[in-house]
GROMACS .gro file of C-alpha atoms in nm:
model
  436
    1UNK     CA    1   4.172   2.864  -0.290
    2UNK     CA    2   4.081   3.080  -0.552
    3UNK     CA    3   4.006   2.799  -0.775
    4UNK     CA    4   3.744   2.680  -0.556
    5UNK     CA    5   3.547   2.970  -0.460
    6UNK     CA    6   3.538   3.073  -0.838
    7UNK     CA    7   3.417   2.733  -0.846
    8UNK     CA    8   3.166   2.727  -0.547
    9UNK     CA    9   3.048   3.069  -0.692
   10UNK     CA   10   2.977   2.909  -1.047
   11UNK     CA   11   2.785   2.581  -0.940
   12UNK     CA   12   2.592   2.823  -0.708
   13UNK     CA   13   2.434   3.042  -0.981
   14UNK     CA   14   2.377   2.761  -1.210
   15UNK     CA   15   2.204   2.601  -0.961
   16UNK     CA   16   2.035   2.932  -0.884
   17UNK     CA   17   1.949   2.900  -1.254
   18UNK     CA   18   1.773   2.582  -1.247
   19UNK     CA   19   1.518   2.677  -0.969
   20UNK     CA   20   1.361   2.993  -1.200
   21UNK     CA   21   1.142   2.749  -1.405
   22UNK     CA   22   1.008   2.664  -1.051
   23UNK     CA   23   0.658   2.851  -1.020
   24UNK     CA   24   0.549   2.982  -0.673
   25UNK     CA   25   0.224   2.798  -0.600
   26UNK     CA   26  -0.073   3.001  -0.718
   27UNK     CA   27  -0.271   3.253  -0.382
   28UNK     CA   28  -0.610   3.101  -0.260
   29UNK     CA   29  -0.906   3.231  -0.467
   30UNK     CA   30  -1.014   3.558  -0.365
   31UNK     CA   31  -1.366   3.647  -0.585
   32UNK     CA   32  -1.551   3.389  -0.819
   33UNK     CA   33  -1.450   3.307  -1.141
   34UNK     CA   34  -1.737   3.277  -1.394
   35UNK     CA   35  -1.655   3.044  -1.743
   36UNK     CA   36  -1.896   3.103  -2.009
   37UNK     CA   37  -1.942   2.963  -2.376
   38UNK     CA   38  -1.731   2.683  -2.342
   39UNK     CA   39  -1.806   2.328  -2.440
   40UNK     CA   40  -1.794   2.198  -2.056
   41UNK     CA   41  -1.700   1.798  -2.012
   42UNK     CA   42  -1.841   1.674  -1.704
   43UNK     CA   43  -1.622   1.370  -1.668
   44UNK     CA   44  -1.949   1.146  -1.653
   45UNK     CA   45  -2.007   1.145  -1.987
   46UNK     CA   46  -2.240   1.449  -2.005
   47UNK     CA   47  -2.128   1.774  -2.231
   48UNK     CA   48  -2.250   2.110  -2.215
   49UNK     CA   49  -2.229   2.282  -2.531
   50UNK     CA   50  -2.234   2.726  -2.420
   51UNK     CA   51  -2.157   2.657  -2.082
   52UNK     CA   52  -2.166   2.836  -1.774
   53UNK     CA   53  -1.915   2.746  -1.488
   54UNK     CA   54  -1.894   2.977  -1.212
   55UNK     CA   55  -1.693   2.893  -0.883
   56UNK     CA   56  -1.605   3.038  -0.528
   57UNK     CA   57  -1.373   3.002  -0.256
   58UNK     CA   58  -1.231   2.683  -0.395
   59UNK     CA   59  -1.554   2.529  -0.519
   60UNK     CA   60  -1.777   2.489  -0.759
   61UNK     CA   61  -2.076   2.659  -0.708
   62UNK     CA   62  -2.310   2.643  -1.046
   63UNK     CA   63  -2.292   2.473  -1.367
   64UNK     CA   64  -2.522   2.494  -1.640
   65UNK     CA   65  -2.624   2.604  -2.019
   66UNK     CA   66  -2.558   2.910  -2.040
   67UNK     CA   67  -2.883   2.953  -2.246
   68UNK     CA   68  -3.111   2.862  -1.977
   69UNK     CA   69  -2.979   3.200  -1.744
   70UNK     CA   70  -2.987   3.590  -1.811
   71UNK     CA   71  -2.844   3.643  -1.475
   72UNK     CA   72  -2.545   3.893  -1.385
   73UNK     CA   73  -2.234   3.680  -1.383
   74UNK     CA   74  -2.013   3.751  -1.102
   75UNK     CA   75  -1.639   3.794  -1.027
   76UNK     CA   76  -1.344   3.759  -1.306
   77UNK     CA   77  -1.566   3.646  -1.638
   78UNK     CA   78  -1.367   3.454  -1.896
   79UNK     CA   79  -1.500   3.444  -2.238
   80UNK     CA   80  -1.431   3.103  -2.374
   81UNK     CA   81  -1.636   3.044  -2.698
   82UNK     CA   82  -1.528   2.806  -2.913
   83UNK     CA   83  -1.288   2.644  -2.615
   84UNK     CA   84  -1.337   2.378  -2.339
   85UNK     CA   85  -1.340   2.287  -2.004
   86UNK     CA   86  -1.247   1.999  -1.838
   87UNK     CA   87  -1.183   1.846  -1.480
   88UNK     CA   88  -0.818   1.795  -1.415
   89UNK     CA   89  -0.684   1.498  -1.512
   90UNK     CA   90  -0.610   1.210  -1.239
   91UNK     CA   91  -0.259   0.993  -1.274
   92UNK     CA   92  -0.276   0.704  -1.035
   93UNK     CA   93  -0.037   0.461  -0.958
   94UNK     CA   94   0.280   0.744  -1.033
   95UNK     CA   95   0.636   0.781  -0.862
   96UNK     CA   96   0.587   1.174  -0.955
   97UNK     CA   97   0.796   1.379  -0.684
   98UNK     CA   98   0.972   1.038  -0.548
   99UNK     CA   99   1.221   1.076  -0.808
  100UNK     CA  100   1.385   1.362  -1.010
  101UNK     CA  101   1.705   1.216  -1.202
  102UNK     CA  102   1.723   0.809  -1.224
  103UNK     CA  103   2.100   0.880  -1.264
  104UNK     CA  104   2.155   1.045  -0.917
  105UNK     CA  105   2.043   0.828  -0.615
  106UNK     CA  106   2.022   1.114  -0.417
  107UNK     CA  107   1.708   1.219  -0.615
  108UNK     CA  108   1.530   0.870  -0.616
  109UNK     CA  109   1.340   0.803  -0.299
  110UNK     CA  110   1.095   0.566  -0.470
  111UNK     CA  111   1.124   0.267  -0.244
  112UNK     CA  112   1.296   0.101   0.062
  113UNK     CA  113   1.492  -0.151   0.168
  114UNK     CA  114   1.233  -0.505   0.241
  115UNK     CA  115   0.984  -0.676   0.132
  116UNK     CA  116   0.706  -0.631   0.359
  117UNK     CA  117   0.700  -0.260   0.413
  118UNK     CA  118   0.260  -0.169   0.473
  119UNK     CA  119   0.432   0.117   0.708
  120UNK     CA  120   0.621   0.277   0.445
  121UNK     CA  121   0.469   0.631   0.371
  122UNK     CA  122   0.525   0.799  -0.026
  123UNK     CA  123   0.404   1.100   0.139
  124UNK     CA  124   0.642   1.212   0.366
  125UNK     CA  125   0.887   1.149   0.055
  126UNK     CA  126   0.675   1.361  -0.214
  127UNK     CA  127   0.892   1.648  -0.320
  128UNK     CA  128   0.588   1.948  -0.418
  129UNK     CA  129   0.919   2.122  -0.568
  130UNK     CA  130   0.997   1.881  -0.840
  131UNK     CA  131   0.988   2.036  -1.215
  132UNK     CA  132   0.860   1.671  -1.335
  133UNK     CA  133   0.552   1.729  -1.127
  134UNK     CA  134   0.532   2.068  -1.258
  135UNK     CA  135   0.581   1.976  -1.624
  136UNK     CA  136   0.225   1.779  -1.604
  137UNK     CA  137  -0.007   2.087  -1.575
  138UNK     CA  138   0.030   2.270  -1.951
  139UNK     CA  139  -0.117   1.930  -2.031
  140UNK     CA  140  -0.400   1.907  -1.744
  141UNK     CA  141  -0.298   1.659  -1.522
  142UNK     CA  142  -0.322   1.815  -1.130
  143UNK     CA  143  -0.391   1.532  -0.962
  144UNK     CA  144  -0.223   1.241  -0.862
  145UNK     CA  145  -0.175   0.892  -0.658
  146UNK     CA  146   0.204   0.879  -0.496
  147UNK     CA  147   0.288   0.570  -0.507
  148UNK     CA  148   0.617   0.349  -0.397
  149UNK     CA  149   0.761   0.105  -0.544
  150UNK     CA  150   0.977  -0.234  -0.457
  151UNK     CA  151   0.940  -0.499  -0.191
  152UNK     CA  152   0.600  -0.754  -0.195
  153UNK     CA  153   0.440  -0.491  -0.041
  154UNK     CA  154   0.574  -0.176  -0.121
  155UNK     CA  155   0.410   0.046   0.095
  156UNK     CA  156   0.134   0.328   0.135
  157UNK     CA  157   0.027   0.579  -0.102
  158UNK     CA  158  -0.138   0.907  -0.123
  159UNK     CA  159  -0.308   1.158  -0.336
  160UNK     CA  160  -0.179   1.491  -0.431
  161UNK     CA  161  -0.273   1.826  -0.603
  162UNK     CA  162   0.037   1.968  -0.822
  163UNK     CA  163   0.028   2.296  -0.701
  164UNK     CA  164   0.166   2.343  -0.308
  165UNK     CA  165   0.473   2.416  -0.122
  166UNK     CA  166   0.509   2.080   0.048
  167UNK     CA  167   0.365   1.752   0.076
  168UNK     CA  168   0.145   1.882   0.348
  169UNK     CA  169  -0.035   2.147   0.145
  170UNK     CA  170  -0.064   1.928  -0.126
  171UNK     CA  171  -0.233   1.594   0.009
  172UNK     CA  172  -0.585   1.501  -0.098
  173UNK     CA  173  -0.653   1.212   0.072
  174UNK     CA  174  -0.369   1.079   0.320
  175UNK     CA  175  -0.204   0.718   0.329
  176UNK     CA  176  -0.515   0.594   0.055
  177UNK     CA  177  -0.378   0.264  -0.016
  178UNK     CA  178  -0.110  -0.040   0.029
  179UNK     CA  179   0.036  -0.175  -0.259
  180UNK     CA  180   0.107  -0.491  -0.321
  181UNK     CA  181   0.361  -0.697  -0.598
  182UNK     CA  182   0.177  -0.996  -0.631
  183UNK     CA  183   0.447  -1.302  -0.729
  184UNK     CA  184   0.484  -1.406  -1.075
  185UNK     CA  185   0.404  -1.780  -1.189
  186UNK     CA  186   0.635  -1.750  -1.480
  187UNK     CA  187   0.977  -1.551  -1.476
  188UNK     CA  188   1.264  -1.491  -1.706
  189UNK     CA  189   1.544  -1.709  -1.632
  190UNK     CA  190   1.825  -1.546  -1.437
  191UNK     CA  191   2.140  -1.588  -1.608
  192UNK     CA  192   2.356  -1.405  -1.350
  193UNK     CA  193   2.250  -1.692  -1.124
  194UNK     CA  194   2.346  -1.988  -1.374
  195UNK     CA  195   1.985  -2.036  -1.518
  196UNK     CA  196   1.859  -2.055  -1.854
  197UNK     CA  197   1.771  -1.743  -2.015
  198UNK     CA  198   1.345  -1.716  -2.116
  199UNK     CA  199   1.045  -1.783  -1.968
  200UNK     CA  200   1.031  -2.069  -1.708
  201UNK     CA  201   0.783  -2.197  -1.411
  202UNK     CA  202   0.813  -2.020  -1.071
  203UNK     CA  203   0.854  -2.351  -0.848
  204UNK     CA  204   0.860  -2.056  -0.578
  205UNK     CA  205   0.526  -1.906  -0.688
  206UNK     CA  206   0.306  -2.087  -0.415
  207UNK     CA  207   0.526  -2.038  -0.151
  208UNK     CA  208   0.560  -1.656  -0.238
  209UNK     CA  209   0.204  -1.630  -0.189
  210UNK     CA  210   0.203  -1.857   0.132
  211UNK     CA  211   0.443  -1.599   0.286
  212UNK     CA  212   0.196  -1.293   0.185
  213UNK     CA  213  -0.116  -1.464   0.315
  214UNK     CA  214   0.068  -1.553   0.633
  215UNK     CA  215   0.169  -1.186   0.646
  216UNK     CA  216  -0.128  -1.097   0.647
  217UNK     CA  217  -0.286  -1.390   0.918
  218UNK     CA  218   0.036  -1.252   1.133
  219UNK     CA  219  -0.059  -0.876   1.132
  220UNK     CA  220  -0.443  -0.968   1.190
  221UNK     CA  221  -0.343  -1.120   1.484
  222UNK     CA  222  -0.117  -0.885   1.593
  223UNK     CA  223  -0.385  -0.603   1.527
  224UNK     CA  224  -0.674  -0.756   1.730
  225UNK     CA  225  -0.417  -0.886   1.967
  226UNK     CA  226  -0.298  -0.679   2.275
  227UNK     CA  227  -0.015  -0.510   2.091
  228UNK     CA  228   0.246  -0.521   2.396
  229UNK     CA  229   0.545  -0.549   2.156
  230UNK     CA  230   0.541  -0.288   1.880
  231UNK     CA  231   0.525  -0.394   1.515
  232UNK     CA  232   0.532  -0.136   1.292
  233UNK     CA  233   0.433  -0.307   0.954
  234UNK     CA  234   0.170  -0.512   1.188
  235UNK     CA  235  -0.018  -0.219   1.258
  236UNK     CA  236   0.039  -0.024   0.931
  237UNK     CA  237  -0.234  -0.280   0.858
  238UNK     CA  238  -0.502  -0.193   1.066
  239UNK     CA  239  -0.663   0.014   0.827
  240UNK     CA  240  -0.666  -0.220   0.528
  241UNK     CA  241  -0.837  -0.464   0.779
  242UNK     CA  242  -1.152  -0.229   0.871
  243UNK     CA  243  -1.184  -0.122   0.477
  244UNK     CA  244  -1.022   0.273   0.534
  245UNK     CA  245  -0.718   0.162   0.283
  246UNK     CA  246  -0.795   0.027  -0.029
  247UNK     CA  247  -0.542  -0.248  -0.188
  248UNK     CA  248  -0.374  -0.200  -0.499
  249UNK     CA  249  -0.249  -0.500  -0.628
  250UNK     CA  250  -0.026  -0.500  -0.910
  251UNK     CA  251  -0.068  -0.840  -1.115
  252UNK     CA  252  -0.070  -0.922  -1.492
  253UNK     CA  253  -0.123  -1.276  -1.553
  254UNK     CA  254  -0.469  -1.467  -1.555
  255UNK     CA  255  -0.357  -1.712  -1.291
  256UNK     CA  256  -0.240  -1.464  -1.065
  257UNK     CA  257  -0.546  -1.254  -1.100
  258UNK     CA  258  -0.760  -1.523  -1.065
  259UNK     CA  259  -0.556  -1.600  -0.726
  260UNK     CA  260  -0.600  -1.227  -0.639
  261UNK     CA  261  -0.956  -1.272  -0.656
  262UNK     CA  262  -0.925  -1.589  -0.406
  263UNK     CA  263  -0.713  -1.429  -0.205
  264UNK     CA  264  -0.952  -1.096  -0.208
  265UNK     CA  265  -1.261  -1.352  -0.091
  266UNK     CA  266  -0.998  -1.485   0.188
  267UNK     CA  267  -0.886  -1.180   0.387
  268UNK     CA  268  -1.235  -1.042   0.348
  269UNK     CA  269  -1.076  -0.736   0.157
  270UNK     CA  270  -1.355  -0.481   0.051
  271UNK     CA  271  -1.163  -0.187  -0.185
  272UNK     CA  272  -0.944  -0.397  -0.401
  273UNK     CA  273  -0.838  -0.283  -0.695
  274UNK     CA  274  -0.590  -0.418  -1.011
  275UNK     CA  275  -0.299  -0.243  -1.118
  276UNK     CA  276  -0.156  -0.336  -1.432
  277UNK     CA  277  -0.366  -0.628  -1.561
  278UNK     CA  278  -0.257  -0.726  -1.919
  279UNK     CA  279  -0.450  -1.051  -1.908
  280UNK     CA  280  -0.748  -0.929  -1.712
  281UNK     CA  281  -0.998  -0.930  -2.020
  282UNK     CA  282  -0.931  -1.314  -1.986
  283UNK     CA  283  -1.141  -1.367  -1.615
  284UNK     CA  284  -1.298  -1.010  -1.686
  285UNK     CA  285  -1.686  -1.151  -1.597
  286UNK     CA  286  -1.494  -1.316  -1.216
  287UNK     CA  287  -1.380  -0.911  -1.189
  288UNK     CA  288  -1.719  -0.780  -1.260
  289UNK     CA  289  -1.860  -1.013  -1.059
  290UNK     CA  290  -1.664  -0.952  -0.765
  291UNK     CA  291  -1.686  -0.563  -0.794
  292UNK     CA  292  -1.306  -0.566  -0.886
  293UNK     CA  293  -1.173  -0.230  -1.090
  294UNK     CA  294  -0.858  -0.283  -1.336
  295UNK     CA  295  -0.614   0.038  -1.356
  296UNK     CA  296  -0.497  -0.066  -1.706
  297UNK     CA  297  -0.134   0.034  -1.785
  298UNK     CA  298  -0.084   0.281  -2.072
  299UNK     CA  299  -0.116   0.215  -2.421
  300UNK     CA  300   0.152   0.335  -2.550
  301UNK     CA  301   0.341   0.010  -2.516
  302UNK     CA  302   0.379  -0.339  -2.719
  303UNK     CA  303   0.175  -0.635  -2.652
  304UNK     CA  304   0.352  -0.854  -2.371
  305UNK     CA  305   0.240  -1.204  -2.492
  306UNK     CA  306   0.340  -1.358  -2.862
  307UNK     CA  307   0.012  -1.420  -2.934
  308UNK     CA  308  -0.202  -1.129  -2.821
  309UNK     CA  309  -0.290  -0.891  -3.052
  310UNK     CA  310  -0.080  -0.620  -3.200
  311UNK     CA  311  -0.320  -0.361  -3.085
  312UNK     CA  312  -0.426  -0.569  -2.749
  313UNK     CA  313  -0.277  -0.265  -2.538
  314UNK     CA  314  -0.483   0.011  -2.749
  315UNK     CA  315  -0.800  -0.164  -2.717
  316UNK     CA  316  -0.777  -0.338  -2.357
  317UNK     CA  317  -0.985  -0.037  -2.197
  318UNK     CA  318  -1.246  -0.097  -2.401
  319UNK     CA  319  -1.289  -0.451  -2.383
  320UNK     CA  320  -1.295  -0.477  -2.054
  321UNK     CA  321  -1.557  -0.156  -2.028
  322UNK     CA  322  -1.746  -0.319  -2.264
  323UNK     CA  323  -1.788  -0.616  -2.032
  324UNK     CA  324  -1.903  -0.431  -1.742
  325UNK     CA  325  -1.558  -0.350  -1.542
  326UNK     CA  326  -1.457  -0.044  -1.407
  327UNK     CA  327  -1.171   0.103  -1.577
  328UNK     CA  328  -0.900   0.395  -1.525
  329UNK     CA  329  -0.593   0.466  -1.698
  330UNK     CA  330  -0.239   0.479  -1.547
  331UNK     CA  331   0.097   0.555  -1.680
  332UNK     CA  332   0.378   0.300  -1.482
  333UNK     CA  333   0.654   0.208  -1.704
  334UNK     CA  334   0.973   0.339  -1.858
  335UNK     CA  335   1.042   0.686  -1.844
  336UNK     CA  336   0.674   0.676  -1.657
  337UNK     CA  337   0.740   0.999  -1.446
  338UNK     CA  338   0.783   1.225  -1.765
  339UNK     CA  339   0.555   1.010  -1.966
  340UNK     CA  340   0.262   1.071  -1.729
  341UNK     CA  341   0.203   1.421  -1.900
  342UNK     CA  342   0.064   1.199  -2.196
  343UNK     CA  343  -0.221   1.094  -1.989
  344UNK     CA  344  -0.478   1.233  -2.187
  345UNK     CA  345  -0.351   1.112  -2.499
  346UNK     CA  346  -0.334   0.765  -2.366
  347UNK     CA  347  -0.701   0.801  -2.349
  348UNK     CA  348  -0.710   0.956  -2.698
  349UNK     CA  349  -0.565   0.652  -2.825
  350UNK     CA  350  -0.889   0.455  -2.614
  351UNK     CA  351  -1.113   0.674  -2.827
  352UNK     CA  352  -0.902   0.598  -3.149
  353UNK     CA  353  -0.960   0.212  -3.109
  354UNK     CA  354  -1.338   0.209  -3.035
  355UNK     CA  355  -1.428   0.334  -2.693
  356UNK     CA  356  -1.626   0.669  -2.719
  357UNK     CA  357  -1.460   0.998  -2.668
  358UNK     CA  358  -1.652   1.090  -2.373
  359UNK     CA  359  -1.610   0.697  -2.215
  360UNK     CA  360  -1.236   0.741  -2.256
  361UNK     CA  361  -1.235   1.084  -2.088
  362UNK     CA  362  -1.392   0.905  -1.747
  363UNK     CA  363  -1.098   0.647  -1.799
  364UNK     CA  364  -0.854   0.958  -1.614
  365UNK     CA  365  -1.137   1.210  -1.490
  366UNK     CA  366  -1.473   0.980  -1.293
  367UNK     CA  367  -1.346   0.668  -1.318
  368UNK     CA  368  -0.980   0.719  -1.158
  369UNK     CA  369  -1.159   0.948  -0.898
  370UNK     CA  370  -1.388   0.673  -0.812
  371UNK     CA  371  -1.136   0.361  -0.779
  372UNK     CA  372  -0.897   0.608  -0.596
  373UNK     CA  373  -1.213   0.706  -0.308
  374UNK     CA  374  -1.181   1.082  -0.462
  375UNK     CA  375  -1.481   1.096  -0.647
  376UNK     CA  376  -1.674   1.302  -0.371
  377UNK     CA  377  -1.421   1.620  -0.441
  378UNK     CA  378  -1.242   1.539  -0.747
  379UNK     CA  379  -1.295   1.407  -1.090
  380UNK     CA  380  -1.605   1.572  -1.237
  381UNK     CA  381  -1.716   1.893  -1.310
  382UNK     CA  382  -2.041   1.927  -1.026
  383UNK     CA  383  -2.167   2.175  -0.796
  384UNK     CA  384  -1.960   2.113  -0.442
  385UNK     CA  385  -1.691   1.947  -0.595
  386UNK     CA  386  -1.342   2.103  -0.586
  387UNK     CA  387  -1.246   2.368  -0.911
  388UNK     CA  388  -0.998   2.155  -0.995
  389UNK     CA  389  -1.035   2.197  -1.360
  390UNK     CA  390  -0.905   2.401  -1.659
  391UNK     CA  391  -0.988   2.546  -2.007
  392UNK     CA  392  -0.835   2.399  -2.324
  393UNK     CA  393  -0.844   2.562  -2.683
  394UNK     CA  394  -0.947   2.278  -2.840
  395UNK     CA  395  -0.994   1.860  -2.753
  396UNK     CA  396  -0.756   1.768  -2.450
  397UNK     CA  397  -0.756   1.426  -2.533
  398UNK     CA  398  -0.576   1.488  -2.876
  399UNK     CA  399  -0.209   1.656  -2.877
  400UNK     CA  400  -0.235   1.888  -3.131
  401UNK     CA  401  -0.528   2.092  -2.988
  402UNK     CA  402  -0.458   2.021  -2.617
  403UNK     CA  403  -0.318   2.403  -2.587
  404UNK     CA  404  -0.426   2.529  -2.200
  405UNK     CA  405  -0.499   2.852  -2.184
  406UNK     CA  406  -0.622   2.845  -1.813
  407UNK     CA  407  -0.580   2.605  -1.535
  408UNK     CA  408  -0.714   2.600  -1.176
  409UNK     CA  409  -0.687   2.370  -0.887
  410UNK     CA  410  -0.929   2.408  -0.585
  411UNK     CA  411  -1.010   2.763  -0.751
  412UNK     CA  412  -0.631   2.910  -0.724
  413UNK     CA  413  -0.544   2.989  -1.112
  414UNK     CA  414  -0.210   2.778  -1.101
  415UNK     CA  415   0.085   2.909  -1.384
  416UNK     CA  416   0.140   2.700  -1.683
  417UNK     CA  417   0.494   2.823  -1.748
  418UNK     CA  418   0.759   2.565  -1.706
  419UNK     CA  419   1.119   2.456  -1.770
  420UNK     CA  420   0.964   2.278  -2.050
  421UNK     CA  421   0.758   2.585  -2.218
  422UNK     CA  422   1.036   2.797  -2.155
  423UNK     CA  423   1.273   2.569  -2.382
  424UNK     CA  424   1.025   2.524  -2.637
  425UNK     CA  425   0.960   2.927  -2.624
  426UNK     CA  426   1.348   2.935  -2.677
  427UNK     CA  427   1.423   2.715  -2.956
  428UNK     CA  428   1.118   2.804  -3.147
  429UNK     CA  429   1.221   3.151  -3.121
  430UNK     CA  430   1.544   3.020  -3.239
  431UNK     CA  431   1.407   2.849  -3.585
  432UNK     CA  432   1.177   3.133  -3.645
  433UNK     CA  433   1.451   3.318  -3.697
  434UNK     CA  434   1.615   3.046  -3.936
  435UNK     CA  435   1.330   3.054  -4.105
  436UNK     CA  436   1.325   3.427  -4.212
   0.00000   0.00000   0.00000
């Protein structure tokens, strides 16, 4: 008995000890906070060189050069010469706060049981809590698109500000989208089920998108029907029908993004949107055309196809901006909850390979704003829109100067301490020391 409540009483303060890196979200904004001298980047390709940001109760309420003014700035005035401001950073298409630890199930609430699943809410699942979600502020990323994974439709996401108590302090925009895993033509043999290892034709792949076409024919019905026997996923669907839900559908090939686009025309779908899209440059004029933006996977991968080339994921972006499509940046992959911190410097690497540095900022700022429906609150820096924003010492989009010294969301100055900065305070405390 002892035993076990020395034991009880030691797994209680370490996990005491885990929650300290957890910061208390930040008090609402109380008097205006005026930026001035900073090189201010709108997020719509615009820069300000001397700045002058000033914003109240949550909002922005003037921006400007700081030249053109002699007026009395009011409230808390930072001096920021020589620094820069930006709009927080947008991560779509992220499990943040669905999962803490892939090695303990009890942590992972990323997707259900199913295949079609429209009614399945990321939202209610979203843990505001999570040090993961914390970790992405020191590098400016406060906003982001919950969204679940599994199934052939996986569910319903929403969008989130990183700084709240729960899930309902933190929504942006509620139950945004349904997200669909559109089939694959080609798939890797299964050797677990006798097949031949590699690459081989999907004899299944037209009857795999039969069965999502006649989901979708079923829930129609069901939604202009008369509704007497309740159908959950049925009427999860209402909303994609009369254009308040956009569609994310998450599809690499050509083929299947040229069916997407047939399939788009065929359930009348208005906001539809690609997630992923390796091979979209390939049927990037049939995307323009039909008003079609690509959310192109991070960069920071290797080429998927033989004969692409080597730097095909560096310079995607910018082919397909160049060719008139809408692009954002998102971060799904392995280790994609911790790797979405590097969102900026996934659209450094744009910038690297030929896109201009203020082109690759709107691929996470405007441009994820706009093909997420956020773009009247979010994802520039403009009078009305929320102070979701935050000051950098030097170019966010590159990691050796992306050093915050300030960060706000919706005007409440949010902390930028973490379990991360606290371990890197530690151990460079620790070869300091060596070093004397």
């Amino acid at each position: 008995m002892k035993f076990l409540k020395i034991t009880f009483i030691t797994a209680l303060i370490s996990f005491c000890g885990n929650l300290s890196a957890q910061q208390t979200p930040a008090p609402e904004q109380t008097e205006p906070v005026t930026i001035v001298g900073a090189t201010a980047h709108i997020g719509n390709g615009e820069v300000i060189e001397n700045s002058l940001i000033i914003f109240k109760d949550g909002k922005i309420t003037q921006i400007m050069s700081a030249n053109s003014t002699k007026m009395q700035y009011p409230g808390q005035i930072i001096e920021a010469k020589g620094k820069h401001v930006y709009p927080g950073f947008i991560a779509p298409n992220s499990t943040l706060g669905l999962v803490e630890i892939d090695a303990v199930r009890a942590t992972d609430d990323e997707d259900e049981i199913g295949t079609m699943l429209p009614n399945v809410r990321s939202l209610i699942a979203y843990n505001a809590e999570s040090k993961v979600v914390e970790s992405m502020r020191p590098n400016g990323v406060l906003i982001g698109q919950i969204t679940p994974r599994g199934g052939r439709i996986s569910g319903t996401s929403s969008i989130v500000q990183f700084d709240a108590w729960n899930w309902e302090d933190a929504v942006i925009k509620e139950n945004d989208g349904l997200h669909i895993n559109w089939p694959n033509s080609f798939r890797r043999g299964r050797w677990w089920a006798g097949e031949e290892r590699g690459m081989k034709e999907n004899k299944e792949y037209k009857n795999e998108v039969l069965e999502l076409s006649d989901f979708f024919a079923a829930a129609r019905a069901y939604v202009n029907g008369d509704r007497k026997i309740p159908n959950l996923p049925y009427a999860a669907m209402e909303d994609v029908f009369t254009g308040k839900k956009k569609v994310f559908v998450h599809v690499d090939g050509e083929k299947e993004i040229t069916d997407v686009i047939q399939f788009k025309k065929e359930q009348n779908l208005e906001g539809l949107v690609i997630v992923g899209g390796n091979q979209a440059l390939a049927v990037a004029d049939k995307l323009k055309e039909n008003n079609i933006p690509v959310l192109v996977n991070r960069p920071h991968r290797t080429p998927e196809e033989e004969d692409e080339d080597y730097d095909m994921p560096y310079k995607l972006a910018k082919l397909l901006t160049d060719k008139g499509v809408l692009v954002g940046l998102e971060s799904s992959g392995s280790m994609e909850r911790m790797s979405t911190r590097n969102l900026p410097f996934y659209a450094g690497t744009v910038a690297a390979f030929g896109l201009d540095k203020e082109e690759a900022l709107k691929l996470i700022t405007s441009n994820n704003a706009r093909i997420l429906g956020i773009d009247g609150t979010a994802g520039t820096l403009e009078e009305g829109k929320d102070a979701t924003l935050f000051i950098s010492d030097g170019d966010a989009l590159d990691m050796r100067t992306n050093i915050l010294s300030h960060a706000y969301i919706q005007g409440r100055e949010v902390s930028l301490e973490t379990h991360q900065t606290e371990l890197w305070k530690r151990y460079m405390g620790k070869y300091e020391r060596q070093s004397k």
